[in-house]
């Protein structure tokens, strides 16, 4: 209960205009757009990374910046600047999806593609970092996703659901998410969702959440809780709805 009260008080500060704008970090979008050809296979890479301009100002901001680079570029144990991260990300992608092909005409003509964009903002004492990713590596369709990370500006650590809701409240949260899905898709229960392509057994409060000025939004990417045709699904709970849990 204490965690839920803390979260609601935090939201109350936001609504009251409690954002400490003078100490909020500044962001700069660093863009890279390049095409790499290997063995006759062409791949285009587009990156737009929201970097913290003054990341070196505090250890907390530096920790957040490093975590964001790790998530954005998908590189474990990476240490380096954004330019080096781009190079490492491109190399990893080419190794994974192209490999060592001989210099000949490829078996397919479609260009491979990886686009990764990010958005960063402060919500009172938090920094919210969102990654929008899309790719095409062959096959019937590409893939896309939204990925959210919420950090304490003071501590530099990432928030998890357990930091905001105890187990009892998480169970109530799951039921509220289900209720909102029933309402949105005009069904009476899990059977109705399943007929639409959902996987009801996988519906739960996800760690892929975004803290907003008015509550919290949970994001489910294709295949998380349903078939690809459903697309991405998001569920928003307002501050008032959270109070009723």
PDB file of C-alpha atoms in Angstrom:
ATOM      1  CA  UNK A   1       0.000   0.000   0.000  1.00  0.00           C
ATOM      2  CA  UNK A   2       2.878   2.374   0.762  1.00  0.00           C
ATOM      3  CA  UNK A   3       4.170   1.969  -2.805  1.00  0.00           C
ATOM      4  CA  UNK A   4       0.781   2.851  -4.267  1.00  0.00           C
ATOM      5  CA  UNK A   5       0.465   5.888  -1.988  1.00  0.00           C
ATOM      6  CA  UNK A   6       3.940   7.017  -3.036  1.00  0.00           C
ATOM      7  CA  UNK A   7       2.991   6.718  -6.710  1.00  0.00           C
ATOM      8  CA  UNK A   8      -0.252   8.637  -6.259  1.00  0.00           C
ATOM      9  CA  UNK A   9       1.524  11.392  -4.340  1.00  0.00           C
ATOM     10  CA  UNK A  10       4.033  11.609  -7.152  1.00  0.00           C
ATOM     11  CA  UNK A  11       1.224  12.032  -9.661  1.00  0.00           C
ATOM     12  CA  UNK A  12      -0.374  14.669  -7.449  1.00  0.00           C
ATOM     13  CA  UNK A  13       2.865  16.656  -7.570  1.00  0.00           C
ATOM     14  CA  UNK A  14       2.848  16.496 -11.344  1.00  0.00           C
ATOM     15  CA  UNK A  15      -0.707  17.744 -11.643  1.00  0.00           C
ATOM     16  CA  UNK A  16       0.085  20.569  -9.213  1.00  0.00           C
ATOM     17  CA  UNK A  17       2.963  21.667 -11.426  1.00  0.00           C
ATOM     18  CA  UNK A  18       5.680  20.316  -9.187  1.00  0.00           C
ATOM     19  CA  UNK A  19       8.124  19.607 -12.003  1.00  0.00           C
ATOM     20  CA  UNK A  20      11.533  20.990 -11.114  1.00  0.00           C
ATOM     21  CA  UNK A  21      12.132  22.522 -14.526  1.00  0.00           C
ATOM     22  CA  UNK A  22      15.319  24.310 -13.505  1.00  0.00           C
ATOM     23  CA  UNK A  23      17.082  21.032 -12.748  1.00  0.00           C
ATOM     24  CA  UNK A  24      15.555  18.962 -15.547  1.00  0.00           C
ATOM     25  CA  UNK A  25      18.151  17.495 -17.926  1.00  0.00           C
ATOM     26  CA  UNK A  26      18.429  18.750 -21.484  1.00  0.00           C
ATOM     27  CA  UNK A  27      18.170  16.388 -24.445  1.00  0.00           C
ATOM     28  CA  UNK A  28      19.721  16.397 -27.892  1.00  0.00           C
ATOM     29  CA  UNK A  29      18.704  14.004 -30.655  1.00  0.00           C
ATOM     30  CA  UNK A  30      21.725  12.446 -32.331  1.00  0.00           C
ATOM     31  CA  UNK A  31      20.906  11.148 -35.813  1.00  0.00           C
ATOM     32  CA  UNK A  32      22.683   8.588 -38.001  1.00  0.00           C
ATOM     33  CA  UNK A  33      21.529   7.321 -41.397  1.00  0.00           C
ATOM     34  CA  UNK A  34      23.707   4.858 -43.304  1.00  0.00           C
ATOM     35  CA  UNK A  35      23.551   2.040 -45.843  1.00  0.00           C
ATOM     36  CA  UNK A  36      25.831  -0.995 -45.620  1.00  0.00           C
ATOM     37  CA  UNK A  37      26.296  -3.551 -48.391  1.00  0.00           C
ATOM     38  CA  UNK A  38      27.753  -7.003 -47.822  1.00  0.00           C
ATOM     39  CA  UNK A  39      27.753  -9.872 -50.283  1.00  0.00           C
ATOM     40  CA  UNK A  40      25.365  -7.944 -52.492  1.00  0.00           C
ATOM     41  CA  UNK A  41      22.870  -7.498 -49.645  1.00  0.00           C
ATOM     42  CA  UNK A  42      21.946  -3.900 -48.822  1.00  0.00           C
ATOM     43  CA  UNK A  43      20.841  -2.832 -45.343  1.00  0.00           C
ATOM     44  CA  UNK A  44      19.740   0.642 -44.267  1.00  0.00           C
ATOM     45  CA  UNK A  45      20.157   1.863 -40.701  1.00  0.00           C
ATOM     46  CA  UNK A  46      18.438   4.928 -39.258  1.00  0.00           C
ATOM     47  CA  UNK A  47      18.990   5.993 -35.656  1.00  0.00           C
ATOM     48  CA  UNK A  48      17.660   8.942 -33.665  1.00  0.00           C
ATOM     49  CA  UNK A  49      19.009   8.714 -30.110  1.00  0.00           C
ATOM     50  CA  UNK A  50      17.770  11.184 -27.479  1.00  0.00           C
ATOM     51  CA  UNK A  51      20.975  11.838 -25.552  1.00  0.00           C
ATOM     52  CA  UNK A  52      21.216  13.646 -22.216  1.00  0.00           C
ATOM     53  CA  UNK A  53      23.320  16.719 -23.018  1.00  0.00           C
ATOM     54  CA  UNK A  54      24.594  17.212 -19.475  1.00  0.00           C
ATOM     55  CA  UNK A  55      24.852  13.509 -18.569  1.00  0.00           C
ATOM     56  CA  UNK A  56      28.208  14.093 -16.897  1.00  0.00           C
ATOM     57  CA  UNK A  57      26.638  16.549 -14.470  1.00  0.00           C
ATOM     58  CA  UNK A  58      25.704  13.863 -11.941  1.00  0.00           C
ATOM     59  CA  UNK A  59      26.427  10.137 -11.492  1.00  0.00           C
ATOM     60  CA  UNK A  60      22.674   9.478 -11.707  1.00  0.00           C
ATOM     61  CA  UNK A  61      22.333  11.106 -15.125  1.00  0.00           C
ATOM     62  CA  UNK A  62      25.441   9.331 -16.367  1.00  0.00           C
ATOM     63  CA  UNK A  63      24.013   5.989 -15.235  1.00  0.00           C
ATOM     64  CA  UNK A  64      20.737   6.733 -17.046  1.00  0.00           C
ATOM     65  CA  UNK A  65      22.559   7.737 -20.233  1.00  0.00           C
ATOM     66  CA  UNK A  66      24.580   4.522 -20.231  1.00  0.00           C
ATOM     67  CA  UNK A  67      21.463   2.421 -19.612  1.00  0.00           C
ATOM     68  CA  UNK A  68      19.646   4.194 -22.451  1.00  0.00           C
ATOM     69  CA  UNK A  69      22.486   3.459 -24.872  1.00  0.00           C
ATOM     70  CA  UNK A  70      22.411  -0.188 -23.827  1.00  0.00           C
ATOM     71  CA  UNK A  71      18.651  -0.475 -24.446  1.00  0.00           C
ATOM     72  CA  UNK A  72      18.565   1.658 -27.598  1.00  0.00           C
ATOM     73  CA  UNK A  73      21.433  -0.051 -29.426  1.00  0.00           C
ATOM     74  CA  UNK A  74      20.932  -3.502 -27.891  1.00  0.00           C
ATOM     75  CA  UNK A  75      24.568  -3.757 -26.815  1.00  0.00           C
ATOM     76  CA  UNK A  76      25.578  -5.542 -23.617  1.00  0.00           C
ATOM     77  CA  UNK A  77      28.502  -4.262 -21.557  1.00  0.00           C
ATOM     78  CA  UNK A  78      29.109  -1.469 -24.069  1.00  0.00           C
ATOM     79  CA  UNK A  79      31.332   1.455 -23.151  1.00  0.00           C
ATOM     80  CA  UNK A  80      31.760   4.230 -25.684  1.00  0.00           C
ATOM     81  CA  UNK A  81      30.111   7.212 -27.322  1.00  0.00           C
ATOM     82  CA  UNK A  82      27.042   7.234 -29.562  1.00  0.00           C
ATOM     83  CA  UNK A  83      29.090   7.088 -32.794  1.00  0.00           C
ATOM     84  CA  UNK A  84      30.837   3.958 -31.562  1.00  0.00           C
ATOM     85  CA  UNK A  85      27.512   2.502 -30.476  1.00  0.00           C
ATOM     86  CA  UNK A  86      26.103   3.015 -33.987  1.00  0.00           C
ATOM     87  CA  UNK A  87      29.080   1.213 -35.509  1.00  0.00           C
ATOM     88  CA  UNK A  88      28.787  -1.682 -33.062  1.00  0.00           C
ATOM     89  CA  UNK A  89      25.020  -1.970 -33.603  1.00  0.00           C
ATOM     90  CA  UNK A  90      25.381  -2.026 -37.393  1.00  0.00           C
ATOM     91  CA  UNK A  91      28.132  -4.650 -37.194  1.00  0.00           C
ATOM     92  CA  UNK A  92      26.059  -6.865 -34.899  1.00  0.00           C
ATOM     93  CA  UNK A  93      22.989  -6.605 -37.165  1.00  0.00           C
ATOM     94  CA  UNK A  94      24.995  -7.465 -40.288  1.00  0.00           C
ATOM     95  CA  UNK A  95      26.638 -10.422 -38.588  1.00  0.00           C
ATOM     96  CA  UNK A  96      23.312 -11.756 -37.341  1.00  0.00           C
ATOM     97  CA  UNK A  97      21.192 -11.288 -40.470  1.00  0.00           C
ATOM     98  CA  UNK A  98      23.703 -11.312 -43.328  1.00  0.00           C
ATOM     99  CA  UNK A  99      26.786 -13.135 -42.089  1.00  0.00           C
ATOM    100  CA  UNK A 100      29.714 -13.828 -44.395  1.00  0.00           C
ATOM    101  CA  UNK A 101      28.230 -13.939 -47.879  1.00  0.00           C
ATOM    102  CA  UNK A 102      30.397 -14.244 -50.997  1.00  0.00           C
ATOM    103  CA  UNK A 103      30.482 -11.275 -53.339  1.00  0.00           C
ATOM    104  CA  UNK A 104      27.621 -12.337 -55.599  1.00  0.00           C
ATOM    105  CA  UNK A 105      24.073 -11.403 -56.366  1.00  0.00           C
ATOM    106  CA  UNK A 106      21.874 -12.053 -53.318  1.00  0.00           C
ATOM    107  CA  UNK A 107      18.987 -14.482 -53.337  1.00  0.00           C
ATOM    108  CA  UNK A 108      16.586 -11.658 -52.522  1.00  0.00           C
ATOM    109  CA  UNK A 109      16.254  -8.102 -53.776  1.00  0.00           C
ATOM    110  CA  UNK A 110      14.521  -6.392 -50.831  1.00  0.00           C
ATOM    111  CA  UNK A 111      16.670  -4.043 -48.779  1.00  0.00           C
ATOM    112  CA  UNK A 112      16.979  -4.930 -45.113  1.00  0.00           C
ATOM    113  CA  UNK A 113      16.071  -2.134 -42.746  1.00  0.00           C
ATOM    114  CA  UNK A 114      16.501  -1.138 -39.104  1.00  0.00           C
ATOM    115  CA  UNK A 115      15.022   2.091 -37.747  1.00  0.00           C
ATOM    116  CA  UNK A 116      15.337   3.025 -34.082  1.00  0.00           C
ATOM    117  CA  UNK A 117      14.028   6.304 -32.660  1.00  0.00           C
ATOM    118  CA  UNK A 118      13.707   7.508 -29.090  1.00  0.00           C
ATOM    119  CA  UNK A 119      11.910  10.134 -27.048  1.00  0.00           C
ATOM    120  CA  UNK A 120      13.007  11.417 -23.652  1.00  0.00           C
ATOM    121  CA  UNK A 121      11.211  13.684 -21.197  1.00  0.00           C
ATOM    122  CA  UNK A 122      10.979  14.405 -17.514  1.00  0.00           C
ATOM    123  CA  UNK A 123       7.872  13.766 -15.446  1.00  0.00           C
ATOM    124  CA  UNK A 124       8.507  15.478 -12.134  1.00  0.00           C
ATOM    125  CA  UNK A 125      11.300  13.482 -10.457  1.00  0.00           C
ATOM    126  CA  UNK A 126      11.441  10.850 -13.206  1.00  0.00           C
ATOM    127  CA  UNK A 127      13.066  10.576 -16.609  1.00  0.00           C
ATOM    128  CA  UNK A 128      10.964   8.651 -19.125  1.00  0.00           C
ATOM    129  CA  UNK A 129      12.763   7.151 -22.129  1.00  0.00           C
ATOM    130  CA  UNK A 130      10.808   5.556 -24.987  1.00  0.00           C
ATOM    131  CA  UNK A 131      12.272   3.548 -27.859  1.00  0.00           C
ATOM    132  CA  UNK A 132      10.364   3.042 -31.099  1.00  0.00           C
ATOM    133  CA  UNK A 133      11.884   0.269 -33.170  1.00  0.00           C
ATOM    134  CA  UNK A 134      11.005  -1.129 -36.605  1.00  0.00           C
ATOM    135  CA  UNK A 135      12.860  -3.573 -38.815  1.00  0.00           C
ATOM    136  CA  UNK A 136      12.548  -5.706 -41.894  1.00  0.00           C
ATOM    137  CA  UNK A 137      14.814  -8.726 -42.220  1.00  0.00           C
ATOM    138  CA  UNK A 138      12.868 -10.662 -44.841  1.00  0.00           C
ATOM    139  CA  UNK A 139       9.626 -12.604 -44.762  1.00  0.00           C
ATOM    140  CA  UNK A 140       6.004 -11.589 -45.020  1.00  0.00           C
ATOM    141  CA  UNK A 141       6.214  -8.505 -42.833  1.00  0.00           C
ATOM    142  CA  UNK A 142       8.484  -6.418 -40.690  1.00  0.00           C
ATOM    143  CA  UNK A 143       8.467  -6.017 -36.934  1.00  0.00           C
ATOM    144  CA  UNK A 144       7.942  -2.998 -34.722  1.00  0.00           C
ATOM    145  CA  UNK A 145       7.854  -2.303 -31.022  1.00  0.00           C
ATOM    146  CA  UNK A 146       7.602   0.333 -28.304  1.00  0.00           C
ATOM    147  CA  UNK A 147       9.865   0.003 -25.283  1.00  0.00           C
ATOM    148  CA  UNK A 148       9.615   2.178 -22.158  1.00  0.00           C
ATOM    149  CA  UNK A 149      12.052   2.864 -19.325  1.00  0.00           C
ATOM    150  CA  UNK A 150      11.382   5.066 -16.292  1.00  0.00           C
ATOM    151  CA  UNK A 151      14.245   6.289 -14.106  1.00  0.00           C
ATOM    152  CA  UNK A 152      14.684   8.149 -10.854  1.00  0.00           C
ATOM    153  CA  UNK A 153      16.490  11.389 -11.684  1.00  0.00           C
ATOM    154  CA  UNK A 154      17.966  11.503  -8.203  1.00  0.00           C
ATOM    155  CA  UNK A 155      19.088   7.877  -7.920  1.00  0.00           C
ATOM    156  CA  UNK A 156      19.727   6.967 -11.565  1.00  0.00           C
ATOM    157  CA  UNK A 157      17.985   3.596 -11.177  1.00  0.00           C
ATOM    158  CA  UNK A 158      15.168   2.206 -13.287  1.00  0.00           C
ATOM    159  CA  UNK A 159      11.737   1.757 -11.749  1.00  0.00           C
ATOM    160  CA  UNK A 160      10.016  -1.631 -11.856  1.00  0.00           C
ATOM    161  CA  UNK A 161       6.380  -2.437 -11.105  1.00  0.00           C
ATOM    162  CA  UNK A 162       7.420  -3.715  -7.675  1.00  0.00           C
ATOM    163  CA  UNK A 163       8.693  -0.219  -6.851  1.00  0.00           C
ATOM    164  CA  UNK A 164       5.210   1.208  -7.401  1.00  0.00           C
ATOM    165  CA  UNK A 165       2.763  -1.574  -6.524  1.00  0.00           C
ATOM    166  CA  UNK A 166       2.845  -4.392  -3.994  1.00  0.00           C
ATOM    167  CA  UNK A 167       1.715  -7.896  -5.023  1.00  0.00           C
ATOM    168  CA  UNK A 168      -1.890  -7.320  -3.995  1.00  0.00           C
ATOM    169  CA  UNK A 169      -2.113  -4.123  -6.045  1.00  0.00           C
ATOM    170  CA  UNK A 170      -0.439  -5.790  -9.023  1.00  0.00           C
ATOM    171  CA  UNK A 171      -3.151  -8.457  -8.994  1.00  0.00           C
ATOM    172  CA  UNK A 172      -5.812  -5.739  -8.930  1.00  0.00           C
ATOM    173  CA  UNK A 173      -3.937  -3.956 -11.705  1.00  0.00           C
ATOM    174  CA  UNK A 174      -4.094  -7.055 -13.879  1.00  0.00           C
ATOM    175  CA  UNK A 175      -7.843  -7.310 -13.424  1.00  0.00           C
ATOM    176  CA  UNK A 176      -8.304  -3.632 -14.274  1.00  0.00           C
ATOM    177  CA  UNK A 177      -6.256  -4.059 -17.464  1.00  0.00           C
ATOM    178  CA  UNK A 178      -8.471  -6.993 -18.454  1.00  0.00           C
ATOM    179  CA  UNK A 179     -11.615  -4.994 -17.714  1.00  0.00           C
ATOM    180  CA  UNK A 180     -10.437  -2.130 -19.912  1.00  0.00           C
ATOM    181  CA  UNK A 181      -9.635  -4.530 -22.760  1.00  0.00           C
ATOM    182  CA  UNK A 182     -13.102  -6.104 -22.481  1.00  0.00           C
ATOM    183  CA  UNK A 183     -14.621  -2.641 -22.663  1.00  0.00           C
ATOM    184  CA  UNK A 184     -12.482  -1.402 -25.555  1.00  0.00           C
ATOM    185  CA  UNK A 185     -13.054  -4.454 -27.722  1.00  0.00           C
ATOM    186  CA  UNK A 186     -16.693  -4.861 -26.671  1.00  0.00           C
ATOM    187  CA  UNK A 187     -16.447  -8.421 -25.363  1.00  0.00           C
ATOM    188  CA  UNK A 188     -17.748 -10.090 -22.217  1.00  0.00           C
ATOM    189  CA  UNK A 189     -14.606 -11.946 -21.173  1.00  0.00           C
ATOM    190  CA  UNK A 190     -11.487 -13.874 -22.136  1.00  0.00           C
ATOM    191  CA  UNK A 191     -13.300 -16.020 -24.694  1.00  0.00           C
ATOM    192  CA  UNK A 192     -14.284 -12.910 -26.603  1.00  0.00           C
ATOM    193  CA  UNK A 193     -10.711 -11.634 -26.555  1.00  0.00           C
ATOM    194  CA  UNK A 194      -9.427 -15.015 -27.764  1.00  0.00           C
ATOM    195  CA  UNK A 195     -11.802 -14.899 -30.735  1.00  0.00           C
ATOM    196  CA  UNK A 196     -10.229 -11.588 -31.713  1.00  0.00           C
ATOM    197  CA  UNK A 197      -6.725 -13.039 -31.626  1.00  0.00           C
ATOM    198  CA  UNK A 198      -5.668 -12.276 -28.054  1.00  0.00           C
ATOM    199  CA  UNK A 199      -3.775 -14.726 -25.864  1.00  0.00           C
ATOM    200  CA  UNK A 200      -5.708 -14.187 -22.589  1.00  0.00           C
ATOM    201  CA  UNK A 201      -3.326 -16.333 -20.528  1.00  0.00           C
ATOM    202  CA  UNK A 202      -0.536 -13.814 -21.206  1.00  0.00           C
ATOM    203  CA  UNK A 203      -2.458 -10.685 -20.239  1.00  0.00           C
ATOM    204  CA  UNK A 204      -0.831  -9.166 -17.162  1.00  0.00           C
ATOM    205  CA  UNK A 205       0.655  -5.909 -15.953  1.00  0.00           C
ATOM    206  CA  UNK A 206       3.809  -5.602 -18.024  1.00  0.00           C
ATOM    207  CA  UNK A 207       7.138  -4.055 -17.052  1.00  0.00           C
ATOM    208  CA  UNK A 208       6.900  -2.193 -20.358  1.00  0.00           C
ATOM    209  CA  UNK A 209       5.108   0.815 -18.861  1.00  0.00           C
ATOM    210  CA  UNK A 210       5.283   4.586 -19.143  1.00  0.00           C
ATOM    211  CA  UNK A 211       4.622   6.952 -16.261  1.00  0.00           C
ATOM    212  CA  UNK A 212       2.604   9.912 -17.547  1.00  0.00           C
ATOM    213  CA  UNK A 213       1.360  13.170 -16.079  1.00  0.00           C
ATOM    214  CA  UNK A 214      -2.036  11.603 -15.441  1.00  0.00           C
ATOM    215  CA  UNK A 215      -1.275   7.977 -14.604  1.00  0.00           C
ATOM    216  CA  UNK A 216       0.465   5.040 -16.244  1.00  0.00           C
ATOM    217  CA  UNK A 217       0.324   3.413 -19.692  1.00  0.00           C
ATOM    218  CA  UNK A 218       1.154  -0.238 -20.353  1.00  0.00           C
ATOM    219  CA  UNK A 219       2.438  -1.192 -23.809  1.00  0.00           C
ATOM    220  CA  UNK A 220       2.052  -4.613 -25.419  1.00  0.00           C
ATOM    221  CA  UNK A 221       3.903  -5.218 -28.666  1.00  0.00           C
ATOM    222  CA  UNK A 222       2.829  -7.666 -31.397  1.00  0.00           C
ATOM    223  CA  UNK A 223       2.817 -11.252 -30.079  1.00  0.00           C
ATOM    224  CA  UNK A 224       3.043 -10.114 -26.415  1.00  0.00           C
ATOM    225  CA  UNK A 225      -0.636 -10.761 -25.690  1.00  0.00           C
ATOM    226  CA  UNK A 226      -2.041 -11.443 -29.143  1.00  0.00           C
ATOM    227  CA  UNK A 227      -1.400 -12.275 -32.777  1.00  0.00           C
ATOM    228  CA  UNK A 228       0.505  -9.967 -35.124  1.00  0.00           C
ATOM    229  CA  UNK A 229      -2.695  -8.818 -36.849  1.00  0.00           C
ATOM    230  CA  UNK A 230      -3.860  -7.145 -33.617  1.00  0.00           C
ATOM    231  CA  UNK A 231      -0.866  -4.817 -33.748  1.00  0.00           C
ATOM    232  CA  UNK A 232       0.443  -3.055 -30.694  1.00  0.00           C
ATOM    233  CA  UNK A 233      -1.971  -2.595 -27.793  1.00  0.00           C
ATOM    234  CA  UNK A 234      -1.712  -0.006 -25.031  1.00  0.00           C
ATOM    235  CA  UNK A 235      -3.766   0.331 -21.866  1.00  0.00           C
ATOM    236  CA  UNK A 236      -3.831   3.604 -19.910  1.00  0.00           C
ATOM    237  CA  UNK A 237      -4.928   3.880 -16.280  1.00  0.00           C
ATOM    238  CA  UNK A 238      -5.614   7.322 -14.930  1.00  0.00           C
ATOM    239  CA  UNK A 239      -4.706   8.545 -11.475  1.00  0.00           C
ATOM    240  CA  UNK A 240      -8.337   8.185 -10.419  1.00  0.00           C
ATOM    241  CA  UNK A 241      -8.461   4.575 -11.633  1.00  0.00           C
ATOM    242  CA  UNK A 242      -5.256   3.758  -9.778  1.00  0.00           C
ATOM    243  CA  UNK A 243      -6.744   5.175  -6.588  1.00  0.00           C
ATOM    244  CA  UNK A 244      -9.608   2.692  -6.852  1.00  0.00           C
ATOM    245  CA  UNK A 245      -7.374  -0.383  -7.000  1.00  0.00           C
TER     246      UNK A 245
END
